[in-house]
Coordinates of C-alpha atoms and ligand atoms in Angstrom, one line a residue:
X1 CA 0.0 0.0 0.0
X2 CA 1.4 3.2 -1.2
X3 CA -1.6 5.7 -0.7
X4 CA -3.6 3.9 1.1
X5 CA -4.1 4.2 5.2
X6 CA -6.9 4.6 7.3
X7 CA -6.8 8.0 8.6
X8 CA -8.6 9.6 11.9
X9 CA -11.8 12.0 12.1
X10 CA -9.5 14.8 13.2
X11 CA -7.4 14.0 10.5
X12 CA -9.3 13.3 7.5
X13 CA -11.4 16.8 8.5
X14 CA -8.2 19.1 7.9
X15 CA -7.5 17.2 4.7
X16 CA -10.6 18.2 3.3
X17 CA -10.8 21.2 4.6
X18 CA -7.3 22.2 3.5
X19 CA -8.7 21.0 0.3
X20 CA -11.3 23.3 0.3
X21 CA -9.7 26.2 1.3
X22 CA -7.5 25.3 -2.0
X23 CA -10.3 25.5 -4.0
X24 CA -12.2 29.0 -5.4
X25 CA -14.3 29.9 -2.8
X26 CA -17.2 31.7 -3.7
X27 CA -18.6 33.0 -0.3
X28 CA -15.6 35.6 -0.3
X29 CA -13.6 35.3 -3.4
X30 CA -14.1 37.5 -6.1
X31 CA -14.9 34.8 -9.3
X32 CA -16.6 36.6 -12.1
X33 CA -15.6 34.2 -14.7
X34 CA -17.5 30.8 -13.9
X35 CA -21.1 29.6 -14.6
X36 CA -21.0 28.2 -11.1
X37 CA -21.1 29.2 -7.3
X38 CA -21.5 27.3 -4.1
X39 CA -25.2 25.8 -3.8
X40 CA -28.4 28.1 -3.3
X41 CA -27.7 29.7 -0.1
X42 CA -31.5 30.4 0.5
X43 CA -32.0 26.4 0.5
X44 CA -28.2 24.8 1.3
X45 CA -26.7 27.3 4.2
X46 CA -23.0 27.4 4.0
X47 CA -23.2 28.3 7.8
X48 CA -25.5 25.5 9.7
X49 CA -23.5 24.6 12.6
X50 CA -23.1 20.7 11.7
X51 CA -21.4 21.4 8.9
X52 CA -18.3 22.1 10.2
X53 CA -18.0 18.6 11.4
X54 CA -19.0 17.0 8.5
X55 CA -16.3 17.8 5.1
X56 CA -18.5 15.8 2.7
X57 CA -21.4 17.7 3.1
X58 CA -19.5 21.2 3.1
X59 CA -18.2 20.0 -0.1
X60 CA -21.4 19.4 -1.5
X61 CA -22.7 23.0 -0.5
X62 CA -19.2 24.7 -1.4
X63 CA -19.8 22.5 -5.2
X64 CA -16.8 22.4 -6.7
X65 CA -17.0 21.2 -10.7
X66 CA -14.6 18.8 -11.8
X67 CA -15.0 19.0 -14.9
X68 CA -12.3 17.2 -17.4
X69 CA -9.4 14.5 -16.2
X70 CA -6.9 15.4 -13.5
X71 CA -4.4 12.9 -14.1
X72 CA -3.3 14.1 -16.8
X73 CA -2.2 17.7 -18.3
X74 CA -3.3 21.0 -16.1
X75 CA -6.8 21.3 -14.9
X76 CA -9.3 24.1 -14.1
X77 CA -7.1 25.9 -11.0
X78 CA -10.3 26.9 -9.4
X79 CA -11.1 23.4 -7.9
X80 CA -7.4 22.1 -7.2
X81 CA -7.7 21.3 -4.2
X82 CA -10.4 18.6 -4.1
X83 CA -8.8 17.5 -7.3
X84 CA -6.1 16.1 -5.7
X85 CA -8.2 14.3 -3.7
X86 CA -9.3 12.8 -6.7
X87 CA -6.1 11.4 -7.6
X88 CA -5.7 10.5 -4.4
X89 CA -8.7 8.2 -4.6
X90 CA -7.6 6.7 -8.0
X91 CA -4.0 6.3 -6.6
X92 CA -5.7 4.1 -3.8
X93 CA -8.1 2.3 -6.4
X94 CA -5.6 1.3 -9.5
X95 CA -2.3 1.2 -7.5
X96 CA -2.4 -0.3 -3.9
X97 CA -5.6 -2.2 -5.1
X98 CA -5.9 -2.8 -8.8
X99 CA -1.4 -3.0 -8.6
X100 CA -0.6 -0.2 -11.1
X101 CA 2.9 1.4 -11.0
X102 CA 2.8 4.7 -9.6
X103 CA 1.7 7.2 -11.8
X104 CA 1.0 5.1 -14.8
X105 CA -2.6 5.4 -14.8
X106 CA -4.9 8.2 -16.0
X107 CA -8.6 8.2 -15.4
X108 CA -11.6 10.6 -13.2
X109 CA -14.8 9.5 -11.3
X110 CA -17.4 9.2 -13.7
X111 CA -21.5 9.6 -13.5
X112 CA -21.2 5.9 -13.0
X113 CA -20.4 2.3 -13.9
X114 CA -22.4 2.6 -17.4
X115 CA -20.0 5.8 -18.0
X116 CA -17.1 4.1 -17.1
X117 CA -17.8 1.6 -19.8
X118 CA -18.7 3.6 -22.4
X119 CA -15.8 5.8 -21.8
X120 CA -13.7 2.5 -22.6
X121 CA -15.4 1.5 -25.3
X122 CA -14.9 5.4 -26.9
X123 CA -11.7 5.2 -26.3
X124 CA -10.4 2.0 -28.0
X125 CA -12.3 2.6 -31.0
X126 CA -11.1 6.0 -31.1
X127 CA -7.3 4.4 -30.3
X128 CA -8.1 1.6 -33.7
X129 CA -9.5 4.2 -35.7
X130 CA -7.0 6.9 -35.0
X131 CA -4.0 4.7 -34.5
X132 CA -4.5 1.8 -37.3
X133 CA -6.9 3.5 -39.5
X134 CA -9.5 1.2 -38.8
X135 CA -12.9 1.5 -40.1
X136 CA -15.5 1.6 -37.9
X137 CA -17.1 -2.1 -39.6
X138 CA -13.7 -3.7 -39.1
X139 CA -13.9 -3.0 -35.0
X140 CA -16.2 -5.3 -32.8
X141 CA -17.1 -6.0 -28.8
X142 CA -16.7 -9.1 -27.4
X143 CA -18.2 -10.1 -24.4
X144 CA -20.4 -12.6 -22.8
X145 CA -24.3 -12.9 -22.5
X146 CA -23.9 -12.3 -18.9
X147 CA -22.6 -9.0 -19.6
X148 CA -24.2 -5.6 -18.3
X149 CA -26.4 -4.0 -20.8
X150 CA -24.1 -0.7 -20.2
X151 CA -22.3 -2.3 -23.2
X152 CA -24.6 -3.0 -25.5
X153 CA -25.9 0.6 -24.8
X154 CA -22.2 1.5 -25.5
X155 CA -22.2 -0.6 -28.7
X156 CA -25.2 1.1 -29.8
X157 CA -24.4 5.1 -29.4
X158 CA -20.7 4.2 -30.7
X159 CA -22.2 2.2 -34.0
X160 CA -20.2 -1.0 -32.8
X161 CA -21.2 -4.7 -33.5
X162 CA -21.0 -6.8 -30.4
X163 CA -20.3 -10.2 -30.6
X164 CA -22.1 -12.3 -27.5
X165 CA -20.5 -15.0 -25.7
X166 CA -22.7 -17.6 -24.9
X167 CA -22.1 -19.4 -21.1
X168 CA -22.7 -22.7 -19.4
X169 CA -26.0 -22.3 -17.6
X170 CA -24.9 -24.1 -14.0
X171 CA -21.0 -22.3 -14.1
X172 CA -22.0 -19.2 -16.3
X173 CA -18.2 -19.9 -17.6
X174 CA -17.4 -18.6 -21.2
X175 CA -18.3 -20.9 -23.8
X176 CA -14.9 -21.1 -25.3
X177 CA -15.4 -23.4 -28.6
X178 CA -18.1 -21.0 -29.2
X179 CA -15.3 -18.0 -28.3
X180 CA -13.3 -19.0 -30.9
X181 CA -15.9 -19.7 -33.1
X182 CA -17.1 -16.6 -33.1
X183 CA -13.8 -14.9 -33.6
X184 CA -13.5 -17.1 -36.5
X185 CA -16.6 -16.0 -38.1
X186 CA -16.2 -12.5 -37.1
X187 CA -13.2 -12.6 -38.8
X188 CA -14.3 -13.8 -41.8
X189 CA -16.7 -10.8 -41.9
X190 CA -14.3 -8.6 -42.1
X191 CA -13.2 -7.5 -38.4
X192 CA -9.6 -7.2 -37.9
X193 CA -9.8 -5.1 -33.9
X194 CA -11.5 -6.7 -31.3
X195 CA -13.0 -4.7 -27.6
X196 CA -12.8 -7.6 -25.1
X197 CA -14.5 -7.0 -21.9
X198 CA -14.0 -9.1 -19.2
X199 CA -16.5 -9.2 -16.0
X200 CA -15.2 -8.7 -12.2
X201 CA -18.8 -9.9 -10.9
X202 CA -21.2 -10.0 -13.5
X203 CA -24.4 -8.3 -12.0
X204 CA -26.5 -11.1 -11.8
X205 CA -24.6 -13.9 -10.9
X206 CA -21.1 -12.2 -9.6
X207 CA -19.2 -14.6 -11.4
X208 CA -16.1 -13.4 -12.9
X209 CA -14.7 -14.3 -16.6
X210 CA -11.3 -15.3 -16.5
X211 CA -9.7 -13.1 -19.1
X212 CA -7.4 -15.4 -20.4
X213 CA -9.9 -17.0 -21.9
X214 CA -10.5 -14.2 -24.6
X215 CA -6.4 -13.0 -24.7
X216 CA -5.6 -16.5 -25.4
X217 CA -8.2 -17.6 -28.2
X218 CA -7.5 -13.8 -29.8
X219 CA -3.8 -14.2 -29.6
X220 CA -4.4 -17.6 -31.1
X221 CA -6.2 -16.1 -34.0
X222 CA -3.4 -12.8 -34.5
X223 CA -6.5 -10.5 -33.8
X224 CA -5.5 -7.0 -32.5
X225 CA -7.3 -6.4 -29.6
X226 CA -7.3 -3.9 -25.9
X227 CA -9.1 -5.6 -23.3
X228 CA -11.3 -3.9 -20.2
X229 CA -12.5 -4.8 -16.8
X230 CA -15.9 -4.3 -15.5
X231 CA -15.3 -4.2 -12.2
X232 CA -18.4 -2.2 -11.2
X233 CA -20.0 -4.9 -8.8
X234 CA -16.7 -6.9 -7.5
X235 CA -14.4 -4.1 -7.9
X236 CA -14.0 -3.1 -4.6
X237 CA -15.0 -6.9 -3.2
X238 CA -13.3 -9.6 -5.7
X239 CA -9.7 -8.3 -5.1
X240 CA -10.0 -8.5 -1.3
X241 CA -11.7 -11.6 -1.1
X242 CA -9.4 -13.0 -3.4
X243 CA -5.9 -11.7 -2.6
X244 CA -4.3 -13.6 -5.4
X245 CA -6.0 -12.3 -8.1
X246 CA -4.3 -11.0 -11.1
X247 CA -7.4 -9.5 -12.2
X248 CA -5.6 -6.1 -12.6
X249 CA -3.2 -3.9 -14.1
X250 CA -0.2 -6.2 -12.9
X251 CA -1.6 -8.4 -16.5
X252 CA 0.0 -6.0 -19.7
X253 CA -2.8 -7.1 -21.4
X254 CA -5.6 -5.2 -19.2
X255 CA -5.9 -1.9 -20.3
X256 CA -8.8 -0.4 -18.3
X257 CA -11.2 -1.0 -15.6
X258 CA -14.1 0.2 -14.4
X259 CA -15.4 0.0 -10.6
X260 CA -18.3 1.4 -9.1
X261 CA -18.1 2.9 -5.7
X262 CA -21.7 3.4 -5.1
X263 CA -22.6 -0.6 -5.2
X264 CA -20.1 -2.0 -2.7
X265 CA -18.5 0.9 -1.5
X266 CA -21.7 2.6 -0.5
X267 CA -21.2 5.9 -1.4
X268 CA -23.4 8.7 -3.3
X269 CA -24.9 8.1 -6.7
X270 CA -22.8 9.7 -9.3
X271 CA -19.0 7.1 -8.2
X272 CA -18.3 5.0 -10.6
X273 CA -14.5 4.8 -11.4
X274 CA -12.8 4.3 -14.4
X275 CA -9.0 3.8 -14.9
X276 CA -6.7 3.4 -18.0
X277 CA -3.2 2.8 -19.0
X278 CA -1.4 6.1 -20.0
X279 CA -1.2 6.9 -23.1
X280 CA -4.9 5.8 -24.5
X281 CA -7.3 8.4 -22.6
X282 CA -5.3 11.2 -25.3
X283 CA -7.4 9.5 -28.1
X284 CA -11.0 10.6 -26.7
X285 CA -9.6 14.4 -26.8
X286 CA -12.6 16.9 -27.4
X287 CA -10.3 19.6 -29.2
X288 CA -13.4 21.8 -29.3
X289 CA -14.1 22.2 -25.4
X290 CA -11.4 25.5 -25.4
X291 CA -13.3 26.8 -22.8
X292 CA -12.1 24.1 -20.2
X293 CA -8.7 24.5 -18.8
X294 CA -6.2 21.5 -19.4
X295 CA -8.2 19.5 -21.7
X296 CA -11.5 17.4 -21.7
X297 CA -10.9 14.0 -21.9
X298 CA -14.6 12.7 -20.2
X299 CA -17.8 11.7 -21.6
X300 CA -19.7 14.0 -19.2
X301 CA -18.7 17.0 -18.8
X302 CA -19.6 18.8 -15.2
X303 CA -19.0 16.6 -12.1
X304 CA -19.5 17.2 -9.0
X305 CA -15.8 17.0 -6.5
X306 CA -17.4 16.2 -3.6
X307 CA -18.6 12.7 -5.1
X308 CA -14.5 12.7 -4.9
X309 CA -14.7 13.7 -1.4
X310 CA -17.3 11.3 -0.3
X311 CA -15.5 8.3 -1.9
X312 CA -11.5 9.6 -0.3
X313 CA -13.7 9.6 3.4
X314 CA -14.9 6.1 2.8
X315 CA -11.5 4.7 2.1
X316 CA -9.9 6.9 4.7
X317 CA -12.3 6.2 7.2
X318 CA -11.7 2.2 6.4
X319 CA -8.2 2.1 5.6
X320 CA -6.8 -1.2 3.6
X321 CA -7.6 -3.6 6.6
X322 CA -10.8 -2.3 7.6
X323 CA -12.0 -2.7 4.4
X324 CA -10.5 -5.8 4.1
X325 CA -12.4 -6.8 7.4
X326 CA -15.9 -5.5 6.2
X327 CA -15.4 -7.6 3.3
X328 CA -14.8 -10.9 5.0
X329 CA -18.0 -10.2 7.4
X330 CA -19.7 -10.7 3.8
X331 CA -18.1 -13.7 2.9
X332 CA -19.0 -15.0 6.0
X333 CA -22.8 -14.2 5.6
X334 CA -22.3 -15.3 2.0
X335 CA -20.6 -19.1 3.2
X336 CA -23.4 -19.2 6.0
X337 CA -26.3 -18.8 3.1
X338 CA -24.8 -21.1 1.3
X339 CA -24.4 -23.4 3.9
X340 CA -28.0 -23.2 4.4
X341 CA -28.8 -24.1 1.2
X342 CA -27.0 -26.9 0.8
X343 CA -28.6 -28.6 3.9
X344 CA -31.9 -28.1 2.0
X345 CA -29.9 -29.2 -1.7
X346 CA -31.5 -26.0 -3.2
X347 CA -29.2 -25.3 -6.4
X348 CA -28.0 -22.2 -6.7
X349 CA -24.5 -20.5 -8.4
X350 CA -22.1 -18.4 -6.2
X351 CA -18.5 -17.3 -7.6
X352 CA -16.3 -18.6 -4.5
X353 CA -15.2 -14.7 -3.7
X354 CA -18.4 -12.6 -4.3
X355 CA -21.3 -12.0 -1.8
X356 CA -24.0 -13.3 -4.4
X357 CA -25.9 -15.9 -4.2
X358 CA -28.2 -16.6 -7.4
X359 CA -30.6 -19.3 -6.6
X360 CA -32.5 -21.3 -9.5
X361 CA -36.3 -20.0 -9.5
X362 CA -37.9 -23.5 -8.9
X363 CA -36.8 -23.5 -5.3
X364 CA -38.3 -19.4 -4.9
X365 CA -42.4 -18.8 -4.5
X366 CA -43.3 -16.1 -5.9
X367 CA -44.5 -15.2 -2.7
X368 CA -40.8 -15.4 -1.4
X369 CA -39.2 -13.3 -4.2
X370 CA -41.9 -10.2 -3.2
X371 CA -41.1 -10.6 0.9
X372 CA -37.9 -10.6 0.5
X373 CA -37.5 -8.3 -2.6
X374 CA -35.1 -10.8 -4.7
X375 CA -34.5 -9.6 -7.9
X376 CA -35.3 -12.4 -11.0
X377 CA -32.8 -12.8 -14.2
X378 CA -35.9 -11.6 -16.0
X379 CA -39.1 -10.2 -15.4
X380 CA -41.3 -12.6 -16.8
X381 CA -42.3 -16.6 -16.8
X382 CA -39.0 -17.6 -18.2
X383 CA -37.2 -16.5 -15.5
X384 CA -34.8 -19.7 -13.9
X385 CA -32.7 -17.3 -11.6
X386 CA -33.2 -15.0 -8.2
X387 CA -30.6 -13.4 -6.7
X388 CA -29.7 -12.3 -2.7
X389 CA -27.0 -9.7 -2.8
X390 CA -25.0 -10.0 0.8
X391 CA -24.9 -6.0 1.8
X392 CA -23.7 -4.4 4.7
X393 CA -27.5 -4.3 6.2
X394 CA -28.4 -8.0 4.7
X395 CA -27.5 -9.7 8.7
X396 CA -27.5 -13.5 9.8
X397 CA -31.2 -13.0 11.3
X398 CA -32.6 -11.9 8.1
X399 CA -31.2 -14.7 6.4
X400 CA -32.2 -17.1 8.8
X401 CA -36.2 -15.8 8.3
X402 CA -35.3 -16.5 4.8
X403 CA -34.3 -20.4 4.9
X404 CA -37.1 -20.6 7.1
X405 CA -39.5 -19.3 4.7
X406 CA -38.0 -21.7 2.2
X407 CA -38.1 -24.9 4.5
X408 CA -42.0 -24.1 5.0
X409 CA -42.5 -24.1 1.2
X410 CA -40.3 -27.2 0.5
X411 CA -42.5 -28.9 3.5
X412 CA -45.8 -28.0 2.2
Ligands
PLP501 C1 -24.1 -1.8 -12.1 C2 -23.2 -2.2 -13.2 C3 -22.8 -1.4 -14.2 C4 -23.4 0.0 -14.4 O1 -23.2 0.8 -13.4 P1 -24.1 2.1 -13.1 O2 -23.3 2.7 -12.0 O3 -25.5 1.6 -12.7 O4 -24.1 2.9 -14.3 C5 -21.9 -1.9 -15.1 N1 -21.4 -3.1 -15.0 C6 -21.8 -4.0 -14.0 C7 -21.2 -5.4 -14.0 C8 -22.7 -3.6 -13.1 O5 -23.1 -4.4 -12.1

C-alpha cells in the first residue's frame, strides 16, 4: 500500500478542509468568470453549525466542478484542491488495489459504472480508428451474454457490433469453442480489432470471466485487440476476497477498468470509477471544449468534487484492513447462506469470492421473491434465476427468516 491508510476524524477533516480552502471559494472570493457558485444559499446554508464537522457535506454546498481528467495535463485551478483528492482516490483504487505502477494510470470519477464503460469503449475505438486506421465495420465488442447492458448501450451510441459469448448455464463460464468460433466468423466478416471485456462480478450472478480466456483464443487467431475490466459490482470486493488475483493492471494485457463505488462501497450516486493505462485516454480528446482549462478528456462534462470527497472519506475512514475486514463479514454471511442451502440441496451458483448468491427460481415462491424483494434474471415466466445480494444491512437473522420461509414451502 502506497496511498492507502486509514486516517482519523480529526485528521481526514483538515485534509478536506485544506482542500477546500484550495479550492475557489465563492462566499468571499471575487470569481466573475465561472457559470458556477456554491449551492443556493437560501435552501443549502454554507453556515449550519453541523457542517463544520461534516467535510463531505461542506463539499457538497461549497460545489466544486470537476469538470475534465486530473491525471493528466493542467486542470481548471479553481477546484485544485479537491482534485487532488481525486487522484488520491484513483492512486488508492488502481495502484495499492488494482497493482498499477505509480503514476501510470490516467482516469476521473465518472456519473457511474455505465459511464465508465462507455468511456472504454470510446476510447479503443477511437485508439483503432486513429492509430490503425481502422474503419468503424472492421472494430467489434466481445463479451459474454452475462454482460451488463451498459455495453450494449455503448455498442449502440458508438455504432459497434458486439459479438455475445454464450455461457454454461450451472457455471455461467465462457463458452470457449463457441469463443473461438465466433472470432473465427467474425473474422471472416471482415473484423480485424477486437473490444474484449472481461467481468469482475457479472451483476447477476457475480461470477467473474477469466480473461485469459479471450487473450488466449485472440492471440491464437493474431486479432488486435485492448481488453477492459468491468469491475463495477466486484471491484472493490473480488480483489479483497481473493488476494491472489491478477485480475488487474499487474496483466500487460488489461488496459482499463471500471469500478463502481456506489454498489459496494456505499457511497453517493454519481461514483463510478474508471481507470486506463497512460497513453490511451489522449485518443478521446474533445479539441473543441477550449473553454475548459487542461483539456477534456470525459464523456460527461460537469461533475461534482465532492462525489470525490465522499469516496477519499470512505477509504480513509476504512483504511486497507478495515475494508479488508468488512469484506470478510460478507463472505461470512455469503458461506453461512450457502451453507443453508445446501442442507436443504437448493441449487443455486455463487463465484467462491463474491457475496452473491443466485438461486435457480424453482426452489423461490413467488410469494418469497416479493417478501424478500429478490430480484429475477428476467421479469417474466421464463425466469430460472433470483438473486440475494449479501450487503452491509443484509444480517444473519434476516437470512435465517429467509431459509425458514424456504423450508415451509419445500415442507408444504
Ligand atoms: C451496475 C453495473 C454497471 C453499471 O453501473 P451504473 O453505475 O449503474 O451505471 C456496469 N457493469 C456492471 C457489472 C454492473 O453491475
Amino acid at each position: 500500500m502506497i496511498y492507502w491508510k486509514k486516517l482519523s476524524q480529526e485528521e481526514r477533516k483538515e485534509r478536506i478542509q485544506s482542500a477546500l480552502k484550495e479550492n475557489v471559494n465563492f462566499s468571499n472570493d471575487a470569481s466573475l468568470g465561472y457559470p458556477a457558485s456554491k449551492l443556493d444559499g437560501k435552501v443549502f446554508y454554507d453556515d449550519a453549525p453541523f457542517l463544520k464537522d461534516a467535510p463531505t457535506l461542506q463539499t457538497y454546498v461549497a460545489n466544486p466542478n470537476h469538470i475534465g481528467c486530473h491525471t493528466l495535463g493542467t486542470s481548471e485551478s479553481a477546484f485544485k484542491g479537491t482534485q487532488e483528492i481525486e487522484r488520491e482516490v484513483l492512486n488508492v483504487i488502481a495502484v495499492d488495489i488494482f497493482k498499477a505502477q505509480p503514476n501510470s494510470i490516467d482516469g476521473y470519477i465518472s456519473p457511474g459504472g455505465t459511464e465508465a464503460n462507455i468511456q472504454a469503449i470510446w476510447m479503443y475505438r477511437n485508439f483503432f480508428m486513429y492509430q490503425k486506421k481502422a474503419k468503424l465495420d472492421e472494430i467489434a465488442i466481445l463479451t459474454s451474454e452475462d454482460t451488463h447492458y451498459s455495453i450494449p448501450k455503448g455498442a449502440n451510441l458508438l455504432m459497434l457490433d458486439l459479438i455475445k459469448i454464450p455461457v454454461a448455464f450451472e457455471n455461467r463460464e465462457i463458452d470457449k469453442i463457441a469463443l473461438e468460433n465466433e472470432i473465427i466468423k467474425a473474422k471472416q466478416n471482415g473484423k480485424k480489432y477486437f473490444i474484449a471485456i472481461a467481468n469482475m462480478g457479472t451483476t447477476m450472478f457475480g461470477s467473474v470471466d477469466n480473461p485469459d480466456d479471450y487473450t488466449s483464443v485472440l492471440e491464437k487467431h493474431n486479432a488486435e485487440y485492448k481488453l477492459h475490466i468491468d469491475g463495477a459490482y466486484g471491484g472493490f470486493v473480488y480483489p479483497f476476497s481473493n488476494q491472489k488475483s491478477t485480475m488487474n493492471f499487474s496483466n500487460p494485457k488489461i488496459s482499463s477498468i471500471t469500478i463502481d463505488a456506489h454498489k459496494m462501497l456505499q457511497s453517493p450516486y454519481g461514483t463510478g470509477v474508471f481507470v486506463c493505462r497512460k497513453g490511451l485516454i489522449e485518443n478521446v480528446l474533445t479539441k473543441e471544449a477550449q473553454y475548459v482549462e487542461g483539456m477534456d478528456l470525459t464523456l460527461c462534462g460537469s461533475r461534482s468534487g465532492a462525489n470525490a470527497v465522499a469516496v477519499w472519506m470512505i477509504l480513509f475512514t476504512y483504511g486497507p484492513f478495515g475494508w479488508f475486514e468488512k469484506v470478510s463479514i460478507l463472505q461470512m454471511r455469503t458461506q453461512f447462506l450457502c451453507h443453508e442451502l445446501d442442507e436443504l440441496n437448493i441449487q443455486y451458483f455463487r463465484e467462491p469470492f463474491m457475496n452473491i448468491v443466485t438461486i435457480h427460481s424453482q426452489y423461490i415462491s413467488e410469494e418469497i421473491a416479493k417478501k424478500y424483494d429478490l430480484v429475477p434474471e428476467q421479469h417474466n415466466q421464463d425466469n430460472k434465476w433470483y438473486k440475494v445480494v449479501l450487503m452491509d444491512h443484509v444480517e444473519v437473522q434476516h437470512l435465517t427468516s429467509f431459509i425458514n420461509d424456504l423450508k415451509t414451502m419445500i415442507h408444504a
